[in-house]
Amino acid sequence: MSNITSIQAREVLDSRGFPTIEVEVSTQGVTGRAIVPSGASTGEGEALELRDGDSKRYLGKGVLKALNNVREKIAPAILNKNFSTSSDLDRTLCDLDGTPNKSQLGANAILGVSMAFLRAQALAQGVSTDRLLATQLGTTGSILPVPLMNILNGGKHADNGLSIQEFMIVPLGFNTFSEALRAGVEVFHHLKKILHDKGLSTGVGDEGGFAPVFQGSHPHHQALQVVTQAISQAGYRAGADIYIALDAAASEFSENRNTYYFEKNRLSSNEMTAVYAQWLKEFPIISIEDGLAEHDWEGWVDLTNELGNQCQIVGDDLFVTHPDFLKKGISMKAANAILIKLNQIGTITETLETIEIASQAGYNKIISHRSGETEDTFIADLAVGTNSGQIKTGSASRTDRIAKYNQLLRLEEKLGTQAEYAGTSLFKRFLK
Ligand code: PGA
Ligand code: ZN
């Protein structure tokens, strides 16, 4: 039983220089702290991120209302009360909010408390956060995730005219996480040199990947070419050691549910799928996230049917980490993997429930950051504690991204000989 003795909340800044909420929860003489991240290419079905809308402060992005909700609504309901587990607390928070999308209190207010409480519980029990999660879930908590490293940014995370939001590298053919990470980082540095030699910008986007402006009518093809070239120049085999993953975030360049504006053309879902099919022939792509828009369910079914045996088809905006959307996808056979973002749903308990549903259905799971991040490394602990096997936490620059990789290195070291690298095992069904 954990008696909550104090709750503090404050406004701090995220990696884009916008306010976000930090919460501290104290129980049994210890204090857990957490900071909530924030997305840019958000799904419509996400839980509500409460912002002040007061244009005189932080361009309307202040979070004082969410702070007030923690102080004046959440704190009185949970202070000096006992909660045996975090699901106990999370259920209380959901009931207190009473809406399906947490619009009463704000998902940012609720998630801050949920995460800080779990951390406090771990401290009170004298275990690390990943260990507490592993114990609660009955996992070994020993699988280090494959990093999907976003080394070339586009879409809403850069202003370089690329529609596809993320070009990631996936170091699969390695025995340990640290070796895989090193390979990914080396590719990042080689990509920088390639771009520099071509006279292209090496400035970075929101997730720490480069954001060059490619001239010509097929900039995405050029992006895929330089990424593939960087893998080879770093001394790795593209399509054996290291693969490519894309996050199209296609809702951002679609209209009317199933029309896509891509490289100056107006494409149907099937035509957009054909673009991916062609790229799969030319490049070592192993994963495509949000290849189609979030309301284009029929298109998703066709996309999965057509390409789902060759690569991971990931639903992010499509599922918004919500059990109901995921169940719909499973029954329709839309996608074969899910992106997991805590703040899309708003509590740890619901996040774990979604992960469990995905596991039962044989869907791959990728624990993910948001484009607006902080020094908080909770997702690294979540990835290991749940044995999810994959993590998406940006490129090899920007401390908001690196902080998660560094935490994973610590966890790998702590696990010692117990540590396993997920590697190719999760992708076997896609590899020829
Ligand atoms: P977001 O981007 O955090 O801006 O939503 C990440 C993603 O789409 O995966
Ligand atoms: Zn995404």
GROMACS .gro file of C-alpha atoms and ligand atoms in nm:
model
  442
    1MET     CA    1   0.000   0.000   0.000
    2SER     CA    2   0.134   0.343  -0.095
    3ASN     CA    3  -0.001   0.645   0.086
    4ILE     CA    4   0.044   0.957  -0.128
    5THR     CA    5   0.179   1.230   0.098
    6SER     CA    6   0.242   1.511  -0.148
    7ILE     CA    7   0.195   1.613  -0.510
    8GLN     CA    8   0.378   1.896  -0.681
    9ALA     CA    9   0.330   2.012  -1.038
   10ARG     CA   10   0.519   2.273  -1.234
   11GLU     CA   11   0.551   2.415  -1.583
   12VAL     CA   12   0.883   2.321  -1.748
   13LEU     CA   13   1.000   2.331  -2.111
   14ASP     CA   14   1.017   2.065  -2.380
   15SER     CA   15   1.268   2.024  -2.663
   16ARG     CA   16   1.081   2.271  -2.885
   17GLY     CA   17   1.083   2.537  -2.615
   18PHE     CA   18   0.715   2.493  -2.535
   19PRO     CA   19   0.580   2.441  -2.186
   20THR     CA   20   0.492   2.100  -2.056
   21ILE     CA   21   0.402   1.959  -1.719
   22GLU     CA   22   0.634   1.803  -1.461
   23VAL     CA   23   0.484   1.622  -1.163
   24GLU     CA   24   0.634   1.497  -0.838
   25VAL     CA   25   0.451   1.244  -0.625
   26SER     CA   26   0.574   1.147  -0.278
   27THR     CA   27   0.494   0.825  -0.096
   28GLN     CA   28   0.666   0.637   0.187
   29GLY     CA   29   0.934   0.904   0.218
   30VAL     CA   30   1.042   0.899  -0.147
   31THR     CA   31   0.953   1.119  -0.444
   32GLY     CA   32   0.899   1.012  -0.805
   33ARG     CA   33   0.919   1.269  -1.080
   34ALA     CA   34   0.804   1.265  -1.443
   35ILE     CA   35   0.775   1.503  -1.739
   36VAL     CA   36   0.508   1.463  -2.008
   37PRO     CA   37   0.606   1.478  -2.379
   38SER     CA   38   0.408   1.643  -2.662
   39GLY     CA   39   0.344   1.554  -3.028
   40ALA     CA   40   0.320   1.766  -3.345
   41SER     CA   41   0.164   1.524  -3.594
   42THR     CA   42  -0.102   1.413  -3.351
   43GLY     CA   43  -0.377   1.162  -3.424
   44GLU     CA   44  -0.736   1.284  -3.400
   45GLY     CA   45  -0.825   1.011  -3.152
   46GLU     CA   46  -0.556   1.106  -2.901
   47ALA     CA   47  -0.648   1.196  -2.545
   48LEU     CA   48  -0.669   1.571  -2.495
   49GLU     CA   49  -0.351   1.766  -2.422
   50LEU     CA   50  -0.479   2.060  -2.219
   51ARG     CA   51  -0.323   2.395  -2.318
   52ASP     CA   52  -0.420   2.739  -2.188
   53GLY     CA   53  -0.489   2.908  -2.520
   54ASP     CA   54  -0.380   3.237  -2.365
   55SER     CA   55  -0.194   3.406  -2.649
   56LYS     CA   56  -0.011   3.635  -2.406
   57ARG     CA   57   0.181   3.340  -2.260
   58TYR     CA   58   0.397   3.106  -2.470
   59LEU     CA   59   0.184   3.173  -2.780
   60GLY     CA   60  -0.114   3.008  -2.616
   61LYS     CA   61   0.077   2.690  -2.529
   62GLY     CA   62   0.102   2.739  -2.152
   63VAL     CA   63  -0.012   2.451  -1.930
   64LEU     CA   64  -0.129   2.641  -1.622
   65LYS     CA   65  -0.482   2.498  -1.651
   66ALA     CA   66  -0.341   2.145  -1.643
   67LEU     CA   67  -0.126   2.240  -1.342
   68ASN     CA   68  -0.431   2.377  -1.168
   69ASN     CA   69  -0.616   2.055  -1.234
   70VAL     CA   70  -0.334   1.860  -1.067
   71ARG     CA   71  -0.332   2.094  -0.768
   72GLU     CA   72  -0.701   2.157  -0.720
   73LYS     CA   73  -0.879   1.852  -0.856
   74ILE     CA   74  -0.639   1.554  -0.861
   75ALA     CA   75  -0.446   1.627  -0.540
   76PRO     CA   76  -0.754   1.653  -0.313
   77ALA     CA   77  -0.885   1.323  -0.455
   78ILE     CA   78  -0.569   1.119  -0.401
   79LEU     CA   79  -0.369   1.286  -0.120
   80ASN     CA   80  -0.347   1.080   0.199
   81LYS     CA   81  -0.510   0.788   0.023
   82ASN     CA   82  -0.364   0.442  -0.020
   83PHE     CA   83  -0.311   0.284  -0.360
   84SER     CA   84  -0.175  -0.066  -0.385
   85THR     CA   85  -0.069  -0.051  -0.750
   86SER     CA   86  -0.048   0.208  -1.022
   87SER     CA   87  -0.351   0.056  -1.192
   88ASP     CA   88  -0.540   0.137  -0.873
   89LEU     CA   89  -0.435   0.499  -0.896
   90ASP     CA   90  -0.487   0.520  -1.275
   91ARG     CA   91  -0.843   0.391  -1.240
   92THR     CA   92  -0.912   0.661  -0.983
   93LEU     CA   93  -0.769   0.927  -1.216
   94CYS     CA   94  -0.982   0.806  -1.510
   95ASP     CA   95  -1.296   0.802  -1.294
   96LEU     CA   96  -1.221   1.150  -1.165
   97ASP     CA   97  -1.190   1.278  -1.523
   98GLY     CA   98  -1.498   1.090  -1.637
   99THR     CA   99  -1.459   1.157  -2.012
  100PRO     CA  100  -1.348   0.913  -2.284
  101ASN     CA  101  -1.057   1.134  -2.397
  102LYS     CA  102  -0.951   1.287  -2.063
  103SER     CA  103  -1.078   1.628  -2.172
  104GLN     CA  104  -1.192   1.723  -1.822
  105LEU     CA  105  -0.854   1.718  -1.647
  106GLY     CA  106  -0.623   1.694  -1.948
  107ALA     CA  107  -0.424   1.383  -2.044
  108ASN     CA  108  -0.103   1.577  -1.971
  109ALA     CA  109  -0.215   1.638  -1.610
  110ILE     CA  110  -0.323   1.275  -1.563
  111LEU     CA  111  -0.018   1.114  -1.726
  112GLY     CA  112   0.224   1.325  -1.522
  113VAL     CA  113   0.068   1.191  -1.202
  114SER     CA  114   0.050   0.835  -1.336
  115MET     CA  115   0.419   0.824  -1.431
  116ALA     CA  116   0.544   1.003  -1.119
  117PHE     CA  117   0.351   0.763  -0.897
  118LEU     CA  118   0.497   0.455  -1.067
  119ARG     CA  119   0.846   0.599  -1.024
  120ALA     CA  120   0.776   0.672  -0.657
  121GLN     CA  121   0.652   0.317  -0.607
  122ALA     CA  122   0.969   0.177  -0.759
  123LEU     CA  123   1.182   0.396  -0.533
  124ALA     CA  124   0.980   0.295  -0.228
  125GLN     CA  125   1.036  -0.071  -0.311
  126GLY     CA  126   1.405  -0.013  -0.377
  127VAL     CA  127   1.384  -0.131  -0.739
  128SER     CA  128   1.432   0.042  -1.072
  129THR     CA  129   1.132   0.146  -1.282
  130ASP     CA  130   1.198  -0.115  -1.552
  131ARG     CA  131   1.221  -0.385  -1.282
  132LEU     CA  132   0.895  -0.278  -1.119
  133LEU     CA  133   0.719  -0.294  -1.456
  134ALA     CA  134   0.872  -0.635  -1.533
  135THR     CA  135   0.763  -0.772  -1.195
  136GLN     CA  136   0.410  -0.636  -1.229
  137LEU     CA  137   0.375  -0.776  -1.581
  138GLY     CA  138   0.553  -1.104  -1.518
  139THR     CA  139   0.808  -1.045  -1.795
  140THR     CA  140   1.181  -1.109  -1.777
  141GLY     CA  141   1.243  -0.739  -1.848
  142SER     CA  142   1.566  -0.840  -2.014
  143ILE     CA  143   1.507  -0.761  -2.383
  144LEU     CA  144   1.686  -0.453  -2.512
  145PRO     CA  145   1.484  -0.295  -2.793
  146VAL     CA  146   1.584  -0.249  -3.155
  147PRO     CA  147   1.624   0.129  -3.200
  148LEU     CA  148   1.440   0.278  -3.498
  149MET     CA  149   1.664   0.581  -3.545
  150ASN     CA  150   1.514   0.874  -3.731
  151ILE     CA  151   1.822   1.013  -3.907
  152LEU     CA  152   1.643   1.211  -4.178
  153ASN     CA  153   1.345   1.427  -4.079
  154GLY     CA  154   1.063   1.568  -4.292
  155GLY     CA  155   0.691   1.635  -4.260
  156LYS     CA  156   0.587   1.838  -3.958
  157HIS     CA  157   0.925   1.788  -3.790
  158ALA     CA  158   1.124   1.990  -4.045
  159ASP     CA  159   1.061   2.256  -4.309
  160ASN     CA  160   1.237   2.088  -4.600
  161GLY     CA  161   0.937   2.002  -4.817
  162LEU     CA  162   0.951   1.623  -4.765
  163SER     CA  163   0.604   1.473  -4.709
  164ILE     CA  164   0.735   1.157  -4.544
  165GLN     CA  165   0.805   1.253  -4.184
  166GLU     CA  166   1.074   1.003  -4.080
  167PHE     CA  167   1.348   0.805  -4.250
  168MET     CA  168   1.482   0.569  -3.986
  169ILE     CA  169   1.760   0.314  -3.979
  170VAL     CA  170   1.704  -0.021  -3.809
  171PRO     CA  171   2.022  -0.198  -3.695
  172LEU     CA  172   1.901  -0.558  -3.676
  173GLY     CA  173   2.199  -0.782  -3.742
  174PHE     CA  174   2.386  -0.728  -3.416
  175ASN     CA  175   2.426  -0.933  -3.103
  176THR     CA  176   2.387  -0.655  -2.848
  177PHE     CA  177   2.199  -0.328  -2.814
  178SER     CA  178   2.517  -0.128  -2.768
  179GLU     CA  179   2.669  -0.269  -3.088
  180ALA     CA  180   2.347  -0.194  -3.277
  181LEU     CA  181   2.336   0.159  -3.138
  182ARG     CA  182   2.700   0.219  -3.230
  183ALA     CA  183   2.631   0.109  -3.588
  184GLY     CA  184   2.331   0.342  -3.609
  185VAL     CA  185   2.531   0.633  -3.474
  186GLU     CA  186   2.811   0.567  -3.724
  187VAL     CA  187   2.559   0.572  -4.010
  188PHE     CA  188   2.429   0.906  -3.878
  189HIS     CA  189   2.780   1.055  -3.898
  190HIS     CA  190   2.836   0.914  -4.247
  191LEU     CA  191   2.504   1.060  -4.361
  192LYS     CA  192   2.620   1.399  -4.235
  193LYS     CA  193   2.932   1.376  -4.449
  194ILE     CA  194   2.738   1.266  -4.757
  195LEU     CA  195   2.497   1.558  -4.722
  196HIS     CA  196   2.781   1.802  -4.658
  197ASP     CA  197   2.969   1.680  -4.968
  198LYS     CA  198   2.655   1.732  -5.176
  199GLY     CA  199   2.629   2.089  -5.049
  200LEU     CA  200   2.311   2.007  -4.856
  201SER     CA  201   2.220   2.134  -4.512
  202THR     CA  202   2.323   1.931  -4.208
  203GLY     CA  203   2.098   2.119  -3.967
  204VAL     CA  204   1.867   1.889  -3.773
  205GLY     CA  205   1.490   1.863  -3.729
  206ASP     CA  206   1.278   1.808  -3.418
  207GLU     CA  207   1.390   1.448  -3.364
  208GLY     CA  208   1.759   1.512  -3.428
  209GLY     CA  209   1.775   1.380  -3.785
  210PHE     CA  210   1.906   1.588  -4.076
  211ALA     CA  211   1.657   1.797  -4.269
  212PRO     CA  212   1.810   1.865  -4.613
  213VAL     CA  213   1.614   2.022  -4.898
  214PHE     CA  214   1.640   1.789  -5.198
  215GLN     CA  215   1.586   1.954  -5.538
  216GLY     CA  216   1.406   1.775  -5.820
  217SER     CA  217   1.071   1.604  -5.854
  218HIS     CA  218   1.145   1.289  -5.648
  219PRO     CA  219   1.298   1.416  -5.322
  220HIS     CA  220   1.184   1.105  -5.130
  221HIS     CA  221   1.376   0.879  -5.363
  222GLN     CA  222   1.686   1.090  -5.304
  223ALA     CA  223   1.633   1.071  -4.930
  224LEU     CA  224   1.616   0.691  -4.947
  225GLN     CA  225   1.927   0.684  -5.165
  226VAL     CA  226   2.142   0.891  -4.926
  227VAL     CA  227   2.029   0.686  -4.626
  228THR     CA  228   2.113   0.360  -4.805
  229GLN     CA  229   2.447   0.506  -4.916
  230ALA     CA  230   2.526   0.613  -4.558
  231ILE     CA  231   2.468   0.256  -4.437
  232SER     CA  232   2.720   0.122  -4.692
  233GLN     CA  233   2.973   0.396  -4.636
  234ALA     CA  234   2.968   0.324  -4.265
  235GLY     CA  235   3.076  -0.030  -4.357
  236TYR     CA  236   2.745  -0.210  -4.303
  237ARG     CA  237   2.532  -0.417  -4.539
  238ALA     CA  238   2.205  -0.242  -4.619
  239GLY     CA  239   1.939  -0.510  -4.602
  240ALA     CA  240   2.142  -0.749  -4.386
  241ASP     CA  241   2.298  -0.558  -4.096
  242ILE     CA  242   2.086  -0.246  -4.116
  243TYR     CA  243   1.741  -0.187  -4.267
  244ILE     CA  244   1.525   0.121  -4.324
  245ALA     CA  245   1.195   0.216  -4.158
  246LEU     CA  246   0.960   0.495  -4.264
  247ASP     CA  247   0.700   0.694  -4.079
  248ALA     CA  248   0.493   0.862  -4.349
  249ALA     CA  249   0.253   1.026  -4.100
  250ALA     CA  250   0.026   1.025  -4.405
  251SER     CA  251  -0.268   1.196  -4.232
  252GLU     CA  252  -0.060   1.512  -4.265
  253PHE     CA  253  -0.058   1.502  -4.648
  254SER     CA  254  -0.402   1.353  -4.704
  255GLU     CA  255  -0.743   1.503  -4.756
  256ASN     CA  256  -1.095   1.359  -4.747
  257ARG     CA  257  -0.989   1.041  -4.572
  258ASN     CA  258  -0.822   0.869  -4.868
  259THR     CA  259  -0.668   1.122  -5.105
  260TYR     CA  260  -0.293   1.182  -5.083
  261TYR     CA  261  -0.102   1.486  -5.210
  262PHE     CA  262   0.239   1.342  -5.277
  263GLU     CA  263   0.525   1.485  -5.486
  264LYS     CA  264   0.280   1.719  -5.664
  265ASN     CA  265   0.043   1.433  -5.752
  266ARG     CA  266  -0.303   1.352  -5.621
  267LEU     CA  267  -0.300   0.981  -5.532
  268SER     CA  268  -0.560   0.728  -5.416
  269SER     CA  269  -0.485   0.487  -5.128
  270ASN     CA  270  -0.394   0.216  -5.378
  271GLU     CA  271  -0.165   0.449  -5.570
  272MET     CA  272   0.006   0.555  -5.248
  273THR     CA  273   0.047   0.186  -5.159
  274ALA     CA  274   0.201   0.131  -5.503
  275VAL     CA  275   0.462   0.398  -5.424
  276TYR     CA  276   0.562   0.200  -5.113
  277ALA     CA  277   0.562  -0.127  -5.307
  278GLN     CA  278   0.804   0.023  -5.557
  279TRP     CA  279   1.032   0.154  -5.279
  280LEU     CA  280   1.029  -0.191  -5.118
  281LYS     CA  281   1.173  -0.331  -5.440
  282GLU     CA  282   1.453  -0.075  -5.449
  283PHE     CA  283   1.544  -0.017  -5.085
  284PRO     CA  284   1.588  -0.237  -4.775
  285ILE     CA  285   1.270  -0.113  -4.607
  286ILE     CA  286   1.150  -0.329  -4.317
  287SER     CA  287   0.882  -0.110  -4.159
  288ILE     CA  288   0.624   0.147  -4.274
  289GLU     CA  289   0.434   0.349  -4.015
  290ASP     CA  290   0.118   0.547  -4.091
  291GLY     CA  291   0.162   0.480  -4.461
  292LEU     CA  292  -0.201   0.585  -4.503
  293ALA     CA  293  -0.426   0.830  -4.321
  294GLU     CA  294  -0.597   0.762  -3.990
  295HIS     CA  295  -0.952   0.733  -4.126
  296ASP     CA  296  -0.859   0.531  -4.434
  297TRP     CA  297  -0.935   0.191  -4.276
  298GLU     CA  298  -1.015   0.017  -4.606
  299GLY     CA  299  -0.688   0.146  -4.750
  300TRP     CA  300  -0.504   0.009  -4.445
  301VAL     CA  301  -0.655  -0.335  -4.494
  302ASP     CA  302  -0.540  -0.340  -4.858
  303LEU     CA  303  -0.196  -0.202  -4.765
  304THR     CA  304  -0.151  -0.472  -4.501
  305ASN     CA  305  -0.276  -0.741  -4.733
  306GLU     CA  306  -0.040  -0.631  -5.007
  307LEU     CA  307   0.280  -0.548  -4.818
  308GLY     CA  308   0.229  -0.694  -4.470
  309ASN     CA  309   0.424  -1.011  -4.544
  310GLN     CA  310   0.727  -0.810  -4.660
  311CYS     CA  311   0.743  -0.549  -4.388
  312GLN     CA  312   0.611  -0.429  -4.058
  313ILE     CA  313   0.298  -0.215  -4.108
  314VAL     CA  314   0.271   0.014  -3.806
  315GLY     CA  315  -0.037   0.201  -3.684
  316ASP     CA  316   0.038   0.521  -3.492
  317ASP     CA  317  -0.230   0.786  -3.560
  318LEU     CA  318  -0.450   0.493  -3.668
  319PHE     CA  319  -0.451   0.331  -3.323
  320VAL     CA  320  -0.347   0.620  -3.091
  321THR     CA  321  -0.243   0.356  -2.832
  322HIS     CA  322  -0.614   0.300  -2.766
  323PRO     CA  323  -0.741  -0.053  -2.694
  324ASP     CA  324  -1.061   0.003  -2.895
  325PHE     CA  325  -0.889   0.127  -3.213
  326LEU     CA  326  -0.634  -0.154  -3.185
  327LYS     CA  327  -0.908  -0.416  -3.146
  328LYS     CA  328  -1.081  -0.275  -3.454
  329GLY     CA  329  -0.754  -0.301  -3.647
  330ILE     CA  330  -0.695  -0.657  -3.534
  331SER     CA  331  -1.044  -0.767  -3.639
  332MET     CA  332  -1.010  -0.595  -3.979
  333LYS     CA  333  -0.650  -0.715  -4.028
  334ALA     CA  334  -0.527  -0.355  -4.058
  335ALA     CA  335  -0.153  -0.321  -3.978
  336ASN     CA  336   0.060  -0.584  -3.804
  337ALA     CA  337   0.229  -0.360  -3.547
  338ILE     CA  338   0.145  -0.070  -3.318
  339LEU     CA  339   0.329   0.240  -3.206
  340ILE     CA  340   0.293   0.295  -2.830
  341LYS     CA  341   0.286   0.651  -2.696
  342LEU     CA  342   0.190   0.705  -2.333
  343ASN     CA  343   0.040   1.048  -2.385
  344GLN     CA  344  -0.190   0.934  -2.667
  345ILE     CA  345  -0.396   0.744  -2.411
  346GLY     CA  346  -0.293   0.919  -2.089
  347THR     CA  347  -0.217   0.656  -1.821
  348ILE     CA  348   0.041   0.382  -1.776
  349THR     CA  349  -0.228   0.123  -1.704
  350GLU     CA  350  -0.414   0.179  -2.031
  351THR     CA  351  -0.081   0.182  -2.218
  352LEU     CA  352   0.006  -0.159  -2.070
  353GLU     CA  353  -0.341  -0.287  -2.157
  354THR     CA  354  -0.291  -0.187  -2.522
  355ILE     CA  355   0.053  -0.352  -2.526
  356GLU     CA  356  -0.102  -0.671  -2.391
  357ILE     CA  357  -0.375  -0.675  -2.657
  358ALA     CA  358  -0.110  -0.627  -2.926
  359SER     CA  359   0.099  -0.914  -2.787
  360GLN     CA  360  -0.200  -1.147  -2.778
  361ALA     CA  361  -0.275  -1.070  -3.143
  362GLY     CA  362   0.086  -1.120  -3.253
  363TYR     CA  363   0.128  -0.751  -3.342
  364ASN     CA  364   0.477  -0.605  -3.298
  365LYS     CA  365   0.507  -0.317  -3.051
  366ILE     CA  366   0.726  -0.009  -3.074
  367ILE     CA  367   0.756   0.212  -2.768
  368SER     CA  368   0.782   0.570  -2.892
  369HIS     CA  369   0.886   0.920  -2.793
  370ARG     CA  370   0.700   1.230  -2.917
  371SER     CA  371   0.856   1.496  -3.135
  372GLY     CA  372   0.840   1.730  -2.834
  373GLU     CA  373   1.049   1.554  -2.568
  374THR     CA  374   1.248   1.624  -2.252
  375GLU     CA  375   1.523   1.469  -2.043
  376ASP     CA  376   1.270   1.220  -1.904
  377THR     CA  377   1.373   0.865  -1.996
  378PHE     CA  378   1.060   0.677  -1.889
  379ILE     CA  379   1.010   0.519  -2.234
  380ALA     CA  380   1.349   0.345  -2.212
  381ASP     CA  381   1.237   0.177  -1.887
  382LEU     CA  382   0.899   0.098  -2.041
  383ALA     CA  383   1.057  -0.067  -2.346
  384VAL     CA  384   1.277  -0.294  -2.135
  385GLY     CA  385   1.025  -0.360  -1.857
  386THR     CA  386   0.760  -0.472  -2.106
  387ASN     CA  387   1.003  -0.666  -2.329
  388SER     CA  388   0.845  -0.480  -2.622
  389GLY     CA  389   1.146  -0.530  -2.845
  390GLN     CA  390   1.151  -0.200  -3.034
  391ILE     CA  391   1.190   0.168  -2.948
  392LYS     CA  392   1.159   0.482  -3.155
  393THR     CA  393   1.345   0.766  -2.991
  394GLY     CA  394   1.503   0.972  -3.264
  395SER     CA  395   1.842   1.026  -3.410
  396ALA     CA  396   2.194   1.041  -3.271
  397SER     CA  397   2.177   1.407  -3.177
  398ARG     CA  398   1.978   1.628  -2.939
  399THR     CA  399   2.002   1.535  -2.573
  400ASP     CA  400   1.623   1.485  -2.553
  401ARG     CA  401   1.675   1.180  -2.781
  402ILE     CA  402   2.020   1.072  -2.657
  403ALA     CA  403   1.898   1.063  -2.295
  404LYS     CA  404   1.685   0.759  -2.381
  405TYR     CA  405   1.970   0.579  -2.558
  406ASN     CA  406   2.198   0.645  -2.262
  407GLN     CA  407   1.939   0.502  -2.024
  408LEU     CA  408   1.915   0.189  -2.243
  409LEU     CA  409   2.294   0.154  -2.226
  410ARG     CA  410   2.270   0.169  -1.847
  411LEU     CA  411   1.997  -0.093  -1.842
  412GLU     CA  412   2.199  -0.318  -2.072
  413GLU     CA  413   2.498  -0.289  -1.840
  414LYS     CA  414   2.284  -0.354  -1.534
  415LEU     CA  415   2.132  -0.667  -1.690
  416GLY     CA  416   2.480  -0.795  -1.776
  417THR     CA  417   2.472  -1.147  -1.915
  418GLN     CA  418   2.091  -1.154  -1.880
  419ALA     CA  419   2.054  -0.882  -2.145
  420GLU     CA  420   1.921  -1.002  -2.480
  421TYR     CA  421   1.905  -0.793  -2.796
  422ALA     CA  422   1.572  -0.826  -2.980
  423GLY     CA  423   1.755  -0.806  -3.317
  424THR     CA  424   1.616  -0.993  -3.614
  425SER     CA  425   1.383  -1.220  -3.416
  426LEU     CA  426   1.085  -0.981  -3.434
  427PHE     CA  427   1.128  -0.933  -3.807
  428LYS     CA  428   1.181  -1.295  -3.913
  429ARG     CA  429   0.846  -1.318  -4.085
  430PHE     CA  430   0.935  -1.021  -4.309
  431LEU     CA  431   1.283  -1.136  -4.404
  432LYS     CA  432   1.333  -1.353  -4.708
  433PGA     P1  433   0.471   1.330  -3.313
  433PGA     O1  434   0.559   1.244  -3.411
  433PGA     O2  435   0.523   1.312  -3.178
  433PGA     O3  436   0.489   1.470  -3.368
  433PGA     O4  437   0.329   1.281  -3.327
  433PGA     C1  438   0.601   1.114  -3.386
  433PGA     C2  439   0.534   1.014  -3.477
  433PGA     O5  440   0.448   1.050  -3.559
  433PGA     O6  441   0.561   0.896  -3.466
  434ZN      ZN  442   0.415   0.830  -3.634
   0.00000   0.00000   0.00000
